[in-house]
Coordinates of C-alpha atoms (C1' of nucleotides) in Angstrom, one line a residue:
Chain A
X52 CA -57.0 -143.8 -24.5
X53 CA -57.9 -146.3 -22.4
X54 CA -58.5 -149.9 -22.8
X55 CA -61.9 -150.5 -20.8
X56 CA -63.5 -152.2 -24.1
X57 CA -61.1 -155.3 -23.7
X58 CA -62.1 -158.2 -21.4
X59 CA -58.9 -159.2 -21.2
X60 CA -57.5 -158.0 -17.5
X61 CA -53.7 -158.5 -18.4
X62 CA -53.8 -156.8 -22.0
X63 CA -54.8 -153.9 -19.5
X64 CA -52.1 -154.4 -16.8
X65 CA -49.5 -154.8 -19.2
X66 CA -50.6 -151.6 -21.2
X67 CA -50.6 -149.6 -17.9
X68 CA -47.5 -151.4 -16.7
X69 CA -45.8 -150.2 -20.0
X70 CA -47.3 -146.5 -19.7
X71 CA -45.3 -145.9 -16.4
X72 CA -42.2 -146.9 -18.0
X73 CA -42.8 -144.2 -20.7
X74 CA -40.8 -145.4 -23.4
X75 CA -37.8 -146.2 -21.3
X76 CA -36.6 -149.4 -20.3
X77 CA -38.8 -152.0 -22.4
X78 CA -36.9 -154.5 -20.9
X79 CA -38.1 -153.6 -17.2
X80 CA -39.2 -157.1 -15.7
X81 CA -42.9 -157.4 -15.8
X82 CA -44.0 -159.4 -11.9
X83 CA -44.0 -163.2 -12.0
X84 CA -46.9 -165.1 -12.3
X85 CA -47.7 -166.0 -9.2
X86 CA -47.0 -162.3 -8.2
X87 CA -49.6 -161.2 -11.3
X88 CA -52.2 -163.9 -9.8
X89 CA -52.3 -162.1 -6.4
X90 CA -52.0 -158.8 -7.2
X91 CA -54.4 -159.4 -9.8
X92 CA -56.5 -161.4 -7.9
X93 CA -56.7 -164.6 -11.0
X94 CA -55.5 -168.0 -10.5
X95 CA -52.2 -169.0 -12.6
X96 CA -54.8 -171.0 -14.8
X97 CA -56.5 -167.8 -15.9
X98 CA -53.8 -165.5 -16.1
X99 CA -52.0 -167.9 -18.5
X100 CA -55.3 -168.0 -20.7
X101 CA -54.9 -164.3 -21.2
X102 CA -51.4 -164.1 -21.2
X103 CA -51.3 -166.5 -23.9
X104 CA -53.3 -164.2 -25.8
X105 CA -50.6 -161.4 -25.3
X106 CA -48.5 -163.5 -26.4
X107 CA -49.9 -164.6 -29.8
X108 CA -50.6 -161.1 -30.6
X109 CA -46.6 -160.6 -30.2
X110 CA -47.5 -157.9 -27.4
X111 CA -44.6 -159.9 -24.8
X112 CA -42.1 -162.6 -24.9
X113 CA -42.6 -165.2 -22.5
X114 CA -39.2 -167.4 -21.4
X115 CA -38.5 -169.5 -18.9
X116 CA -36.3 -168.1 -15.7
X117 CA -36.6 -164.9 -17.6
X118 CA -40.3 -164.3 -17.4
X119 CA -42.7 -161.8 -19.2
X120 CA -40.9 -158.9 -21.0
X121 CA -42.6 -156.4 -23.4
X122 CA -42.2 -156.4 -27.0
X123 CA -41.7 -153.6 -29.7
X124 CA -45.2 -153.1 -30.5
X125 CA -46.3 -154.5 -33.9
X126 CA -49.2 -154.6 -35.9
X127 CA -48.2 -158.3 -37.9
X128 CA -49.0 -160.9 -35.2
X129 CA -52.6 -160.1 -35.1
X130 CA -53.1 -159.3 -39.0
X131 CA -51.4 -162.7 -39.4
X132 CA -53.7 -164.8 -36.9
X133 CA -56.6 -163.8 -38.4
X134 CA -55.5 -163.4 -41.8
X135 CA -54.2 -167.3 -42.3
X136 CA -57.5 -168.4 -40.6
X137 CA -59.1 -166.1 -43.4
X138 CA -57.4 -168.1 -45.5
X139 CA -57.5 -171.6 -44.4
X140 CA -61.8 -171.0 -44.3
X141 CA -62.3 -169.2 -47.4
X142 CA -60.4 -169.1 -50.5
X143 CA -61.7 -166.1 -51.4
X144 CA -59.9 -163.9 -48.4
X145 CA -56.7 -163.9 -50.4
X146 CA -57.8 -162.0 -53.2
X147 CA -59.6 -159.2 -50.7
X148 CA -56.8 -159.2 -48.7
X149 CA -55.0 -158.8 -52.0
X150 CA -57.2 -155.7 -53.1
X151 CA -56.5 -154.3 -49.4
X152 CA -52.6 -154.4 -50.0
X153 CA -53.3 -152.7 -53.2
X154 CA -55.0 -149.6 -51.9
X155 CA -52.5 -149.2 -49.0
X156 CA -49.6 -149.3 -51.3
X157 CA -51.4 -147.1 -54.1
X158 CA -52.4 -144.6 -51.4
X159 CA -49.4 -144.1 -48.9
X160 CA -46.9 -144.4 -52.5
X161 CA -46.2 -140.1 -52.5
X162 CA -46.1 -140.1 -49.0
X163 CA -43.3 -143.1 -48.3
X164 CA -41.7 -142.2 -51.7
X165 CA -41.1 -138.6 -50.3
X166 CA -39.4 -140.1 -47.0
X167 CA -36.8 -142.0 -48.6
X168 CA -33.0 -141.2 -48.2
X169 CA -30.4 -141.6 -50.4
X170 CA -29.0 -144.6 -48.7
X171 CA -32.7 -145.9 -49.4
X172 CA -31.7 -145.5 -52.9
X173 CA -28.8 -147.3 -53.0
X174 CA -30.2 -150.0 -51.1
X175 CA -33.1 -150.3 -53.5
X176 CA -30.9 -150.4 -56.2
X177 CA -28.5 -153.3 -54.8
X178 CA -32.1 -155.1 -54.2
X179 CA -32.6 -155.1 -57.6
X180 CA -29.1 -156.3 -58.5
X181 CA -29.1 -159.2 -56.3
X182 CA -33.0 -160.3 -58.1
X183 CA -31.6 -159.6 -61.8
X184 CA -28.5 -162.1 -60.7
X185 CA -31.0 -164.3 -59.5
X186 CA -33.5 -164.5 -62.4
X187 CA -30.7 -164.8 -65.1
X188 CA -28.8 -167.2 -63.2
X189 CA -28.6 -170.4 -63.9
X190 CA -30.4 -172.4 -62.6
X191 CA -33.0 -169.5 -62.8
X192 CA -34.4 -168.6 -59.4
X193 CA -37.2 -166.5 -58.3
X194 CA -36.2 -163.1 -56.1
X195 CA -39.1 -164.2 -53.7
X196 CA -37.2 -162.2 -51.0
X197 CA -36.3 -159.3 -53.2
X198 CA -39.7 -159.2 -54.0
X199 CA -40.9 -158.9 -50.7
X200 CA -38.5 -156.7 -49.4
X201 CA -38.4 -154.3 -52.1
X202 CA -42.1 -153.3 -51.3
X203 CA -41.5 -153.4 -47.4
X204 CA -38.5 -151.3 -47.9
X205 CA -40.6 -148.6 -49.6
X206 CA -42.7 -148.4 -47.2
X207 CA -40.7 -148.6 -44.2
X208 CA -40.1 -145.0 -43.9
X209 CA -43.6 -144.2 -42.8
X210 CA -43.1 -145.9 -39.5
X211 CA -46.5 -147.0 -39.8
X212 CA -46.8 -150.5 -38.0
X213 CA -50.5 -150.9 -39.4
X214 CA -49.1 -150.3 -42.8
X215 CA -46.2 -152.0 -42.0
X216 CA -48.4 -155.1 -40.4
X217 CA -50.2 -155.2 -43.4
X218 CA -48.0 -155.7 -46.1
X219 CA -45.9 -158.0 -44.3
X220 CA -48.9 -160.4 -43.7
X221 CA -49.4 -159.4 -47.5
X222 CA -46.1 -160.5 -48.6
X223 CA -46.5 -164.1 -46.5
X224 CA -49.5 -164.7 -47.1
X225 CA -48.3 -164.4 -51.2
X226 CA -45.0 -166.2 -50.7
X227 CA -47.3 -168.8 -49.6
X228 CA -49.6 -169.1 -52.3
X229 CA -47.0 -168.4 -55.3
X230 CA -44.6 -170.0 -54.2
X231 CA -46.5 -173.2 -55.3
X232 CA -47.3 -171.7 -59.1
X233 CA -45.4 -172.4 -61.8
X234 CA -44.1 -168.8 -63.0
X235 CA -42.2 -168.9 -66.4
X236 CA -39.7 -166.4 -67.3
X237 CA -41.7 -164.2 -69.6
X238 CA -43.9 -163.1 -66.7
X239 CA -41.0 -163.4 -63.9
X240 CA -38.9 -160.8 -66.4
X241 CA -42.2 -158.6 -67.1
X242 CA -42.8 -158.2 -63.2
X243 CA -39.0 -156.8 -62.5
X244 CA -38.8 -155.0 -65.7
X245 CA -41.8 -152.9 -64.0
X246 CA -39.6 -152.7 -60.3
X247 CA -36.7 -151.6 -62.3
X248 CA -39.1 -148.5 -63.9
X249 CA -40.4 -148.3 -60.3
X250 CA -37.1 -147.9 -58.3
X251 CA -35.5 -145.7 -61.3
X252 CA -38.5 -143.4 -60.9
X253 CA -38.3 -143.2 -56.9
X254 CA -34.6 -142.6 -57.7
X255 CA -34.6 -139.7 -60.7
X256 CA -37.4 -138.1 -57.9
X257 CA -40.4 -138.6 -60.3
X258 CA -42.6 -140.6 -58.3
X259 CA -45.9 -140.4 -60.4
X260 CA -43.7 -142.1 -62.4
X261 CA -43.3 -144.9 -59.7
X262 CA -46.7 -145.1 -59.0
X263 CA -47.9 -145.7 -62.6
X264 CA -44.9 -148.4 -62.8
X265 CA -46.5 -149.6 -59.2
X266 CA -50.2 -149.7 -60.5
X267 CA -48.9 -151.8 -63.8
X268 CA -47.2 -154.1 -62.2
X269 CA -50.0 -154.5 -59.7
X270 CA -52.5 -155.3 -62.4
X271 CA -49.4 -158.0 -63.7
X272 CA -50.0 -159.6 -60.4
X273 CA -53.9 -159.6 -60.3
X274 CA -53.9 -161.5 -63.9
X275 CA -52.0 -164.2 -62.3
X276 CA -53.9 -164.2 -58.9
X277 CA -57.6 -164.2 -58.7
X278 CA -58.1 -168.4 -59.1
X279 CA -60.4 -168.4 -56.7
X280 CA -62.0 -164.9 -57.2
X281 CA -65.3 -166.2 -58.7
X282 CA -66.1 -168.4 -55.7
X283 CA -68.3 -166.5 -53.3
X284 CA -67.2 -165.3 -50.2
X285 CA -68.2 -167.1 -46.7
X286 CA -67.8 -163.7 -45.4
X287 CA -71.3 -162.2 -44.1
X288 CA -71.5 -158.1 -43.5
X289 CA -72.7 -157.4 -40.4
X290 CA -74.6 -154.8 -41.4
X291 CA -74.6 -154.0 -45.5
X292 CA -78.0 -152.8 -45.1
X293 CA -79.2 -152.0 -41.9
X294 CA -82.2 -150.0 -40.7
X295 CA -80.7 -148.8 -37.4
X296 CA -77.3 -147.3 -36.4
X297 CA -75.8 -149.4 -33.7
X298 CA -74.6 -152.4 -35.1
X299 CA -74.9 -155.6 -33.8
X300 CA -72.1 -157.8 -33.8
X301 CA -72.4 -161.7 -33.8
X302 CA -75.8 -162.3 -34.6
X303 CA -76.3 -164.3 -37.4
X304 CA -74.9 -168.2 -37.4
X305 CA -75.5 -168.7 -41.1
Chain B
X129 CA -53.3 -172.8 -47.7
X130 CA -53.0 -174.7 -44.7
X131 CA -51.8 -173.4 -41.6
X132 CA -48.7 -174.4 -40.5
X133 CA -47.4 -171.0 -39.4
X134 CA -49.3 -171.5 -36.5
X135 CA -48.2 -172.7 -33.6
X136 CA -51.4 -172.7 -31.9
X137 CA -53.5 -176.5 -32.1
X138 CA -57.0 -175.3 -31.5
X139 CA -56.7 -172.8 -34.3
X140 CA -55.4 -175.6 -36.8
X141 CA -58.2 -177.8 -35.7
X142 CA -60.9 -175.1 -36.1
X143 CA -60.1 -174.2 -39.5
X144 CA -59.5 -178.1 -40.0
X145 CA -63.2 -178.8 -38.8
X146 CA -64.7 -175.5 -40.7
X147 CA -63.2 -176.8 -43.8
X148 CA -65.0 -180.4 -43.2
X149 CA -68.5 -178.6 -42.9
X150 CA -68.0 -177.0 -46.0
X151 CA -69.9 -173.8 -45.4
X152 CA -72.9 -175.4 -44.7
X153 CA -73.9 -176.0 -41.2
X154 CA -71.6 -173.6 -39.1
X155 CA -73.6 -174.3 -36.4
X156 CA -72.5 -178.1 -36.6
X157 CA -71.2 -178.9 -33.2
X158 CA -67.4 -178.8 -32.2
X159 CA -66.1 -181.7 -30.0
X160 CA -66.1 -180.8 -25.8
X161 CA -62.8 -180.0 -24.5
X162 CA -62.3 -183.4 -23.0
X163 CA -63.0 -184.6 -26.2
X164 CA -60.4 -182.6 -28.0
X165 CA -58.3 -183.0 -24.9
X166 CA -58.0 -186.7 -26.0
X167 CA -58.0 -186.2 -29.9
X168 CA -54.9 -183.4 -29.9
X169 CA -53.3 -184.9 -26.7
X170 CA -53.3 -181.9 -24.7
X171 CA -54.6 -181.0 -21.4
X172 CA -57.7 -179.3 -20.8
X173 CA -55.6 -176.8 -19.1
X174 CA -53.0 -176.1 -22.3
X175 CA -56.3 -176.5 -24.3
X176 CA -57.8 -173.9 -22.8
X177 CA -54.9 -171.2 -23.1
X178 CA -55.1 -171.3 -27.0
X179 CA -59.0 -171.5 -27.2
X180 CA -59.2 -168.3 -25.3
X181 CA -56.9 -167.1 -28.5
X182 CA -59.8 -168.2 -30.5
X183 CA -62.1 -166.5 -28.4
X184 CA -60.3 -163.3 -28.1
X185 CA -60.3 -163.1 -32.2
X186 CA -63.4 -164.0 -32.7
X187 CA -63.5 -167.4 -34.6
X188 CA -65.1 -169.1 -31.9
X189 CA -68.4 -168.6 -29.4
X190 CA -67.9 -170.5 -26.3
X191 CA -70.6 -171.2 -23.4
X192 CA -71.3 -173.8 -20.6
X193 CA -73.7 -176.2 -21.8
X194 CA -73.8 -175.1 -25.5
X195 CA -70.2 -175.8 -25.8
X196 CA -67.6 -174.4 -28.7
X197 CA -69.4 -172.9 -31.7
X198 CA -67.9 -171.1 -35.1
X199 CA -68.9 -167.7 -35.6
X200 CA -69.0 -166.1 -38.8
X201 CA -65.7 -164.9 -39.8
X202 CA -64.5 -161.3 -38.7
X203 CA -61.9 -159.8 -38.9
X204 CA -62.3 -156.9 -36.5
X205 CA -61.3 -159.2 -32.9
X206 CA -57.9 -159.3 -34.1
X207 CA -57.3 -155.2 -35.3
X208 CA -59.1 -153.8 -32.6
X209 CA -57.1 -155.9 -29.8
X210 CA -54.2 -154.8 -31.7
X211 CA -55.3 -151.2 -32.5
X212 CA -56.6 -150.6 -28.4
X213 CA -53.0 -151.9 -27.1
X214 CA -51.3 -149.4 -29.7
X215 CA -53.9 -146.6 -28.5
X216 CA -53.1 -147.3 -24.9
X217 CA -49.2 -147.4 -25.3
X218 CA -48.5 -144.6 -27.6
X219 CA -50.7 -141.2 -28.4
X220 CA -49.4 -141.3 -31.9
X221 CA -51.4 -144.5 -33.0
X222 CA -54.2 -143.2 -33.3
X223 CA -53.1 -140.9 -36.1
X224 CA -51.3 -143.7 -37.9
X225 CA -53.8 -145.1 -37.9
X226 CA -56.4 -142.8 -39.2
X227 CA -54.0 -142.6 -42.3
X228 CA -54.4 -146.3 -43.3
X229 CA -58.8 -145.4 -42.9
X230 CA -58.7 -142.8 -45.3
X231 CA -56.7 -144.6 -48.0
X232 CA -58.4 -147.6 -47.7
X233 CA -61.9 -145.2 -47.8
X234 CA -60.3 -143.5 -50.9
X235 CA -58.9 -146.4 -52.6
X236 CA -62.0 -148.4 -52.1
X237 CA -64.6 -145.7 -53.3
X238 CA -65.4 -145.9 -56.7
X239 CA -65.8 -149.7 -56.5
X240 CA -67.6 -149.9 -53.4
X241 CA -69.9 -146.8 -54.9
X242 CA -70.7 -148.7 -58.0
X243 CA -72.0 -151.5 -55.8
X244 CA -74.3 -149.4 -54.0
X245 CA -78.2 -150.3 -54.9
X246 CA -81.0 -148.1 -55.1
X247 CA -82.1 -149.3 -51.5
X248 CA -79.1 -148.8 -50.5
X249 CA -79.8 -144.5 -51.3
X250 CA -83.2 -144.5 -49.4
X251 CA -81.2 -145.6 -46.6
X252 CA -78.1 -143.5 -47.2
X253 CA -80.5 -140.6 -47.5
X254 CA -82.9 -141.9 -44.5
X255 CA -79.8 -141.5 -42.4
X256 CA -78.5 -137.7 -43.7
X257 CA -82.0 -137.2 -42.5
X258 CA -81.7 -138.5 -39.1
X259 CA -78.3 -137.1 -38.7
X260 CA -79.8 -133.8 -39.5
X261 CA -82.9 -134.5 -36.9
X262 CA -80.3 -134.9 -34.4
X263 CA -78.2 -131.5 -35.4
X264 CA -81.0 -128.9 -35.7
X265 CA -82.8 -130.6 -32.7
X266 CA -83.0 -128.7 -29.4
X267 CA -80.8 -129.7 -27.5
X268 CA -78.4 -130.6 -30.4
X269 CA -77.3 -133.8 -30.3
X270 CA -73.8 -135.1 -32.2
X271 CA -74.9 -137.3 -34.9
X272 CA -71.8 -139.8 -33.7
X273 CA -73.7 -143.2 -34.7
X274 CA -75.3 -141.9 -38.3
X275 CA -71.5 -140.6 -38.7
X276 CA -70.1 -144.2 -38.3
X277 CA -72.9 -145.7 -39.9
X278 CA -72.8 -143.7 -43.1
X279 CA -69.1 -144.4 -43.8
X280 CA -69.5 -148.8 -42.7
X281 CA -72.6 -148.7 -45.2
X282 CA -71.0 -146.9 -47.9
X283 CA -68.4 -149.5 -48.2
X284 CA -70.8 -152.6 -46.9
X285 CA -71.5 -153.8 -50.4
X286 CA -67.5 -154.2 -51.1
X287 CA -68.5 -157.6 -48.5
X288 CA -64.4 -157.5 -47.8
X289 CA -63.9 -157.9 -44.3
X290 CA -61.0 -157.4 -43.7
X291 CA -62.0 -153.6 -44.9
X292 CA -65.0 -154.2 -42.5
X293 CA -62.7 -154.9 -40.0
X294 CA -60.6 -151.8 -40.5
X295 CA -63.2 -149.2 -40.6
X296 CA -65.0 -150.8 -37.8
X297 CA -62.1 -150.2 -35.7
X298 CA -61.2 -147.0 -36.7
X299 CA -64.6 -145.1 -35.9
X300 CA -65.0 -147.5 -33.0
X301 CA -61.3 -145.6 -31.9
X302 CA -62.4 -142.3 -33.7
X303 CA -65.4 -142.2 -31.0
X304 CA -63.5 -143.2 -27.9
X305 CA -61.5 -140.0 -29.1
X306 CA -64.2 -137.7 -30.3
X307 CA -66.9 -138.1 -28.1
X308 CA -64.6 -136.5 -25.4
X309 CA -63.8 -133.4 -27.2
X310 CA -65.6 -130.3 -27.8
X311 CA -67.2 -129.6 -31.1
X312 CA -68.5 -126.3 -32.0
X313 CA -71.8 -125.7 -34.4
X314 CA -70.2 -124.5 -37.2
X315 CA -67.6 -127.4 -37.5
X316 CA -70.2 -129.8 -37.4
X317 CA -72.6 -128.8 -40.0
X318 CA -69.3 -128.2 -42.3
X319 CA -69.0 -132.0 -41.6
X320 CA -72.6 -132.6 -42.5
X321 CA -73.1 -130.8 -45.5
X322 CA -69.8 -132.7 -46.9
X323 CA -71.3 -135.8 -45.8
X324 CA -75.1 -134.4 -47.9
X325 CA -72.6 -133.6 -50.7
X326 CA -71.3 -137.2 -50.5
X327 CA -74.8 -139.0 -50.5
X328 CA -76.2 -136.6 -53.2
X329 CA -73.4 -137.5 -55.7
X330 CA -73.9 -140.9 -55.3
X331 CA -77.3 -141.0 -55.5
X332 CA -77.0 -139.0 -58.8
X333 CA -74.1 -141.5 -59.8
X334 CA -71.3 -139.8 -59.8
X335 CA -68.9 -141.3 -58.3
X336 CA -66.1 -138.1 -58.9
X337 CA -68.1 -135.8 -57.0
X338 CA -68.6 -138.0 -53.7
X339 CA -64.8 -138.7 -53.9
X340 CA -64.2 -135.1 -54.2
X341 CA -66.6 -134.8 -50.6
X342 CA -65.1 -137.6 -49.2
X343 CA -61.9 -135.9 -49.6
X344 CA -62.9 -132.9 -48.5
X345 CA -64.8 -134.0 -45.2
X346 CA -61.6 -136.4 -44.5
X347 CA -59.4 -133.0 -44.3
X348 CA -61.4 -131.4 -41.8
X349 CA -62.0 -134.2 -39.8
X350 CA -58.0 -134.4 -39.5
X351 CA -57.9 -131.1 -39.0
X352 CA -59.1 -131.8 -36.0
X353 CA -57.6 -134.7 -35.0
X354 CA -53.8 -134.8 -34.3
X355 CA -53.2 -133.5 -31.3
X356 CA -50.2 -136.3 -30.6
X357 CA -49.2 -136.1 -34.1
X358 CA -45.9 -133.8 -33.3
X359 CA -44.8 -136.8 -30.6
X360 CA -42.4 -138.9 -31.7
X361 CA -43.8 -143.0 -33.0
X362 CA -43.1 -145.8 -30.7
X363 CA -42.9 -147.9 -32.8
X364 CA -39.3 -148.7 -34.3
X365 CA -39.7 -150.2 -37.8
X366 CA -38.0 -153.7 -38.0
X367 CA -36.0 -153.2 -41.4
X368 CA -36.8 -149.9 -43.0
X369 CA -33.0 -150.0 -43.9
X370 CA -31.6 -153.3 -44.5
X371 CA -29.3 -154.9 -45.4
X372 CA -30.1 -158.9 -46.2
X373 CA -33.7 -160.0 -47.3
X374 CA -34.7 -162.3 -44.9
X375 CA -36.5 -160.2 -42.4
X376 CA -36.1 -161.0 -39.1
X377 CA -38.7 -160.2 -36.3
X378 CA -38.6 -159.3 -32.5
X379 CA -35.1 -158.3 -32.5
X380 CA -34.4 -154.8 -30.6
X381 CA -35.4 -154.0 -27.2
X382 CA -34.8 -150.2 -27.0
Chain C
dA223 C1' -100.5 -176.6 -25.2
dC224 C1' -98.1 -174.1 -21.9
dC225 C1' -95.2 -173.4 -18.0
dG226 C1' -91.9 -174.2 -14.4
dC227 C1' -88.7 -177.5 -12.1
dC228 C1' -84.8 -180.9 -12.5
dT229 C1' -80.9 -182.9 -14.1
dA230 C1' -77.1 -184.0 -17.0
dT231 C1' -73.7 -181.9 -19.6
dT232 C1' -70.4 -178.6 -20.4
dC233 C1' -67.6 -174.8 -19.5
dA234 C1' -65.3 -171.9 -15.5
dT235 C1' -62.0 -171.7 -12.0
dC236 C1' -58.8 -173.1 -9.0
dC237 C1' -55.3 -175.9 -6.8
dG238 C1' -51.2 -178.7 -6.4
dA239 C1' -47.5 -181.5 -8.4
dT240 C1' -43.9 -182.3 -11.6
dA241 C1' -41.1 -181.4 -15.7
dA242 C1' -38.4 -178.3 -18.5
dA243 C1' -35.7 -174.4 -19.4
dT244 C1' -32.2 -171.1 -18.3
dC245 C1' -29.9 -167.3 -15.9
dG246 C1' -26.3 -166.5 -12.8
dA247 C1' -23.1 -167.9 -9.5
dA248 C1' -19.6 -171.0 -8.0
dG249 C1' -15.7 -173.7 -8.9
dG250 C1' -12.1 -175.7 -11.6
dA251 C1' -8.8 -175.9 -15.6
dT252 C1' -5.6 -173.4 -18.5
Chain D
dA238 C1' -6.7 -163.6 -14.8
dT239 C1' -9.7 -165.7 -18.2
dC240 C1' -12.5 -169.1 -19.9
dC241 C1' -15.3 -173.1 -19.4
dT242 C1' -18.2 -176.3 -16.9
dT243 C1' -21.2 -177.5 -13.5
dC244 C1' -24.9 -176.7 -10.5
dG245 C1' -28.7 -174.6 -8.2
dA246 C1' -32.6 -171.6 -7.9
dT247 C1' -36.2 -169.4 -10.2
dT248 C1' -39.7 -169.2 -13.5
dT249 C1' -42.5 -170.9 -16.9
dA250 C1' -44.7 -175.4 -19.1
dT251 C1' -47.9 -178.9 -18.7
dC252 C1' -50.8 -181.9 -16.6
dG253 C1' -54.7 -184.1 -13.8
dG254 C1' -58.2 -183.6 -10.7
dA255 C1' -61.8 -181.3 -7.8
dT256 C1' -65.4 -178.2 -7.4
dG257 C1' -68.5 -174.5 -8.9
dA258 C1' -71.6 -172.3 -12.2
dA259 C1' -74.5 -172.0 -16.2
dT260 C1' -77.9 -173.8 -19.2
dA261 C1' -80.3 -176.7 -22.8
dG262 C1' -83.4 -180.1 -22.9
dG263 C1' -86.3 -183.4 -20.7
dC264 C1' -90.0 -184.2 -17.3
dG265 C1' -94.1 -183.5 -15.1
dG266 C1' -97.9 -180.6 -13.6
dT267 C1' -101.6 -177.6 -14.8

DNA sequence: ACCGCCTATTCATCCGATAAATCGAAGGAT
DNA sequence: ATCCTTCGATTTATCGGATGAATAGGCGGT
């Protein structure tokens, strides 16, 4: 696969840079700038336009005295750039994004269930500990992190950084918004009742029992999201009903 | 939701400004970089480094003269960088993510099939027709475009873009991959008639039976694909065994 | 009314200078 | 010998300015 589609000369240099190290060595030094410029043949002004876009898609890390190094590869940075723009521009894009998480959990569930270990278990387990201490403590507090890392945790098995991308931009981007809702303890109690039945199931080995527990307490969610859901998107299809095949990109400008 | 997670001034300011317009008026001019040099106290130079982010995901259309422009929202920019940088580094992505397009496509069918108008048929059906032109015409041509566009407007009424953005990417990806691979006859009218089984059911209305085709076409086609799937992921999940909630990125090096 | 030229505005690109950060070595204290 | 501090060299961070290139819109000619 090669990366001739992007216009974005060091995205291509790095990706070939990190092809010849094959998987060894992440932390190989990457040239300096000014080496880049000439070998590239960019000024430092341009190169650092591009390279900044490596950056905020998490592709390197950039120091000081230490220079460009590579970074584990990872879906999140760019889900989450475009995703909290979404957001910020239409208050609609939460509750799409929201359906999107949905169908990725509901569809990889069997698959991720079936990958977990028994240490998974346990851990799983001890999650859910630490948020029933929380929600009966007193003061009462809300397992936000539990929360979130109960569903990453799931799903971490499949080593799928799209997957993985996605429900972490998923999890922030609901952190964000519930964070600022009031949430009373009938609903808080409801929601883990519905993880406990979830990580019992994934535990005994029934996961269809799991996955009915996941789609329930999915559809508790939904009724308390959704405030915006009857406003109409800003979002315009590029194509919903088109007479020809290749599709256009960036046409209209509403 | 604001967007303070950012740590990238132009993008604050752009959504800041889109916000102000309301929805009407996208084409409402933004402010020339020596403008904004002044208003966000940065230099032209720094400026330019994150509005080249912009650029890259597609929020922004920038040209001499005209100056910086919004552009509809998409969501594609931002996965296909991503999803091209994953392709180029490691054979297995591709796979990966093929997995997250077919649950999205399953998990997304019955609504997006209910949404579906009658025009929406003719057209469905127009292009069966013109895929089949293009497979019993001499020479035979690969139907590659009616293939993409079948699936994109099967799913264009669901207006998510984020969904958009996904499949967009992946048959953008699927052709980069397909077109330079050899495909027999007989394999590609078993495609086909899955893909006539689809359209028929939904034209009839029933939603089951195009599932059942979908499902059945998705299995062949990855009976094909795969030929990395045996190597080993990259990509090195960041807590898929935990121990503490608070998830922290961009740690390992390998 | 139409067409082509001109100009002002804006982005595009590059250069050079200075500040800030930090890794590693050298040197001193215990 | 070990640890800590200091210092210097390297690299990125940020800025301002100069010049080039593209083009939208105005101007004038037909």
């Amino acid at each position: 696969m090669e990366l001739k589609a992007l216009d974005n000369d060091i995205l291509r240099y790095l990706a070939r840079h990190r092809l010849k190290l094959n998987g060894k060595a992440l932390s190989e030094p990457i040239p300096a700038l000014t080496e880049l410029s000439d070998e590239l043949g960019l000024s430092i002004g341009k190169l650092r336009e591009q390279l900044e876009v490596a950056r905020a898609l998490g592709l390197v890390d950039v120091k000081p005295r230490t220079g460009i190094r590579h970074a584990p590869y990872d879906f999140l940075p760019a889900v989450r750039l475009s995703l909290l723009y979404a957001l910020a521009i239409d208050p609609c894009a939460f509750d799409q994004f929201s359906q999107l998480r949905t169908h990725v959990e509901f569809g990889f569930w069997h698959e991720a269930v079936a990958l977990l270990q028994p240490e998974d278990h346990e851990a799983l387990q001890a999650l859910m500990k630490a948020a029933w201490a929380k929600l009966e403590g007193t003061p009462t507090q809300i397992p936000h992190a539990e929360h979130r890392q109960l569903h990453l945790m799931i799903f971490g098995r499949l080593n799928n950084p799209f997957v993985h991308g996605i429900l972490e931009a998923y999890w922030e981007a609901y952190e964000a918004v519930e964070l600022n809702r009031f949430a009373d303890y009938a609903y808080l109690t409801a929601v883990w009742r519905y993880h406990q039945a979830m990580v019992d199931a994934i535990c005994a080995g029934d996961a269809d029992a799991g996955h009915r527990a996941l789609v329930e307490h999915t559809h508790l969610l939904q009724s308390r999201e959704g405030s915006a859901r009857k406003s109409k998107s800003l979002y315009r299809p590029r194509d919903a009903v088109p007479g020809r095949a290749g599709a256009d990109l960036s046409k209209e400008t509403t």
